């Protein structure tokens, strides 16, 4: 599916917040490049196929639920940031071995949403009692159905015991455009 050689990038990033922002910049670039892949676009359409037309909030929820149910959480190697291209994650999911950490799941989620015309954000957060760089990333989508006011939908796919829309309380965070 997709590019002939989907990759996983193992990077040693700068320390602290600069490393966080390096990761988000890389994720943003990969998401936009991968959203143009016809196979990734087909998967996005397949996931939302049962969602009625013009129900954009439900499209976002369907994408989040699909990623949440098809990927298991797996940590990166100690001291490195490993990011998987969406095409690689999709191939692994098709083989029943889909796994990744929060940035992998956020990247796949954002890419699938971009395929459908959504404008998701990456939300980086720092939990209570922690200082220094952000420690978690997930997707937030602001969308609306029809003429209704836009709604904020949190899509944090590493949380397996809560529905899409649940947001773990945190001390601080920032939303960055995909």
Short mmCIF file of C-alpha atoms in Angstrom, two decimals, residues 26-163:
data_model
loop_
_atom_site.label_atom_id
_atom_site.label_comp_id
_atom_site.label_asym_id
_atom_site.label_seq_id
_atom_site.Cartn_x
_atom_site.Cartn_y
_atom_site.Cartn_z
CA UNK A 26 8.51 16.54 10.98
CA UNK A 27 5.05 15.10 11.68
CA UNK A 28 3.36 18.01 9.90
CA UNK A 29 5.48 17.46 6.78
CA UNK A 30 4.93 13.70 6.73
CA UNK A 31 1.16 14.07 7.31
CA UNK A 32 0.75 16.41 4.34
CA UNK A 33 2.94 14.27 2.07
CA UNK A 34 1.17 11.05 3.07
CA UNK A 35 -2.32 12.54 2.72
CA UNK A 36 -1.69 12.65 -1.03
CA UNK A 37 -1.09 8.89 -1.21
CA UNK A 38 -4.05 7.25 -3.05
CA UNK A 39 -3.97 4.17 -0.82
CA UNK A 40 -4.10 6.30 2.35
CA UNK A 41 -6.99 8.29 0.86
CA UNK A 42 -8.86 5.05 0.07
CA UNK A 43 -8.45 3.87 3.65
CA UNK A 44 -9.77 7.18 5.02
CA UNK A 45 -12.83 6.90 2.77
CA UNK A 46 -13.33 3.25 3.76
CA UNK A 47 -13.27 4.12 7.48
CA UNK A 48 -15.97 6.78 7.11
CA UNK A 49 -18.01 4.91 4.52
CA UNK A 50 -20.86 4.24 6.97
CA UNK A 51 -20.94 7.84 8.27
CA UNK A 52 -23.74 9.87 6.66
CA UNK A 53 -22.62 12.63 4.29
CA UNK A 54 -21.86 16.02 5.84
CA UNK A 55 -21.49 14.56 9.35
CA UNK A 56 -17.94 15.79 9.80
CA UNK A 57 -17.77 15.40 13.57
CA UNK A 58 -18.77 11.75 13.16
CA UNK A 59 -16.07 11.34 10.48
CA UNK A 60 -13.47 12.57 12.96
CA UNK A 61 -14.78 10.25 15.64
CA UNK A 62 -14.77 7.27 13.21
CA UNK A 63 -11.14 7.93 12.26
CA UNK A 64 -10.14 8.16 15.92
CA UNK A 65 -12.01 5.00 16.88
CA UNK A 66 -10.41 3.10 13.99
CA UNK A 67 -6.86 4.11 14.97
CA UNK A 68 -7.63 3.51 18.67
CA UNK A 69 -8.87 -0.02 17.98
CA UNK A 70 -6.23 -1.05 15.42
CA UNK A 71 -2.98 0.07 17.09
CA UNK A 72 -1.46 -0.95 20.38
CA UNK A 73 0.79 1.37 22.36
CA UNK A 74 4.53 0.64 22.06
CA UNK A 75 7.28 2.85 23.49
CA UNK A 76 10.16 4.25 21.44
CA UNK A 77 13.70 3.02 22.10
CA UNK A 78 15.22 4.85 25.08
CA UNK A 79 16.88 8.13 24.06
CA UNK A 80 15.40 8.22 20.54
CA UNK A 81 12.32 9.46 18.78
CA UNK A 82 10.98 6.89 16.33
CA UNK A 83 8.33 8.05 13.87
CA UNK A 84 6.59 5.74 11.44
CA UNK A 85 5.20 6.88 8.11
CA UNK A 86 1.43 6.40 7.94
CA UNK A 87 1.86 3.97 5.05
CA UNK A 88 4.04 1.72 7.25
CA UNK A 89 1.54 1.84 10.10
CA UNK A 90 -1.27 0.91 7.71
CA UNK A 91 0.74 -2.02 6.33
CA UNK A 92 1.41 -3.21 9.89
CA UNK A 93 -2.27 -2.84 10.82
CA UNK A 94 -3.25 -4.91 7.78
CA UNK A 95 -0.88 -7.62 9.03
CA UNK A 96 -2.34 -7.43 12.55
CA UNK A 97 0.80 -5.93 14.12
CA UNK A 98 -0.06 -2.22 14.27
CA UNK A 99 1.82 -0.57 17.13
CA UNK A 100 3.30 2.82 17.95
CA UNK A 101 3.51 5.52 20.57
CA UNK A 102 1.47 8.69 20.91
CA UNK A 103 3.20 10.55 18.08
CA UNK A 104 2.74 7.62 15.68
CA UNK A 105 -0.98 7.41 16.45
CA UNK A 106 -1.37 11.18 16.23
CA UNK A 107 0.44 11.22 12.87
CA UNK A 108 -1.76 8.47 11.41
CA UNK A 109 -4.94 10.11 12.76
CA UNK A 110 -4.03 13.57 11.42
CA UNK A 111 -3.08 12.15 8.02
CA UNK A 112 -6.39 10.31 7.64
CA UNK A 113 -8.29 13.45 8.65
CA UNK A 114 -6.34 15.55 6.13
CA UNK A 115 -7.40 13.06 3.42
CA UNK A 116 -11.02 13.93 4.21
CA UNK A 117 -10.55 17.70 4.11
CA UNK A 118 -10.35 18.24 7.87
CA UNK A 119 -7.88 20.67 9.46
CA UNK A 120 -6.69 18.89 12.59
CA UNK A 121 -4.26 20.24 15.18
CA UNK A 122 -1.57 18.45 17.13
CA UNK A 123 -1.96 19.09 20.85
CA UNK A 124 1.19 18.76 22.93
CA UNK A 125 0.73 18.61 26.69
CA UNK A 126 2.64 18.48 29.94
CA UNK A 127 1.05 16.61 32.81
CA UNK A 128 0.61 17.95 36.34
CA UNK A 129 3.76 17.69 38.42
CA UNK A 130 6.06 17.60 35.39
CA UNK A 131 8.35 20.34 34.18
CA UNK A 132 10.39 20.69 31.04
CA UNK A 133 9.30 19.58 27.60
CA UNK A 134 5.88 18.33 26.63
CA UNK A 135 5.34 14.64 27.35
CA UNK A 136 2.35 13.68 25.17
CA UNK A 137 0.81 14.51 21.79
CA UNK A 138 -2.60 13.80 20.29
CA UNK A 139 -4.99 15.26 17.73
CA UNK A 140 -7.74 17.82 18.22
CA UNK A 141 -10.21 18.46 15.42
CA UNK A 142 -12.51 21.47 15.31
CA UNK A 143 -15.37 20.72 12.99
CA UNK A 144 -19.04 21.29 12.58
CA UNK A 145 -22.05 19.57 11.12
CA UNK A 146 -24.03 21.88 8.88
CA UNK A 147 -24.58 25.36 10.31
CA UNK A 148 -23.85 24.34 13.91
CA UNK A 149 -21.04 25.93 15.86
CA UNK A 150 -17.68 24.16 15.49
CA UNK A 151 -17.08 21.51 18.12
CA UNK A 152 -13.75 20.50 19.61
CA UNK A 153 -13.10 16.77 19.44
CA UNK A 154 -10.11 15.32 21.27
CA UNK A 155 -8.70 12.27 19.48
CA UNK A 156 -6.23 10.63 21.85
CA UNK A 157 -5.86 7.08 20.52
CA UNK A 158 -3.48 5.72 23.17
CA UNK A 159 -6.27 5.81 25.73
CA UNK A 160 -7.98 2.46 25.29
CA UNK A 161 -10.43 2.55 28.22
CA UNK A 162 -12.15 5.83 27.34
CA UNK A 163 -14.13 6.90 24.26
#
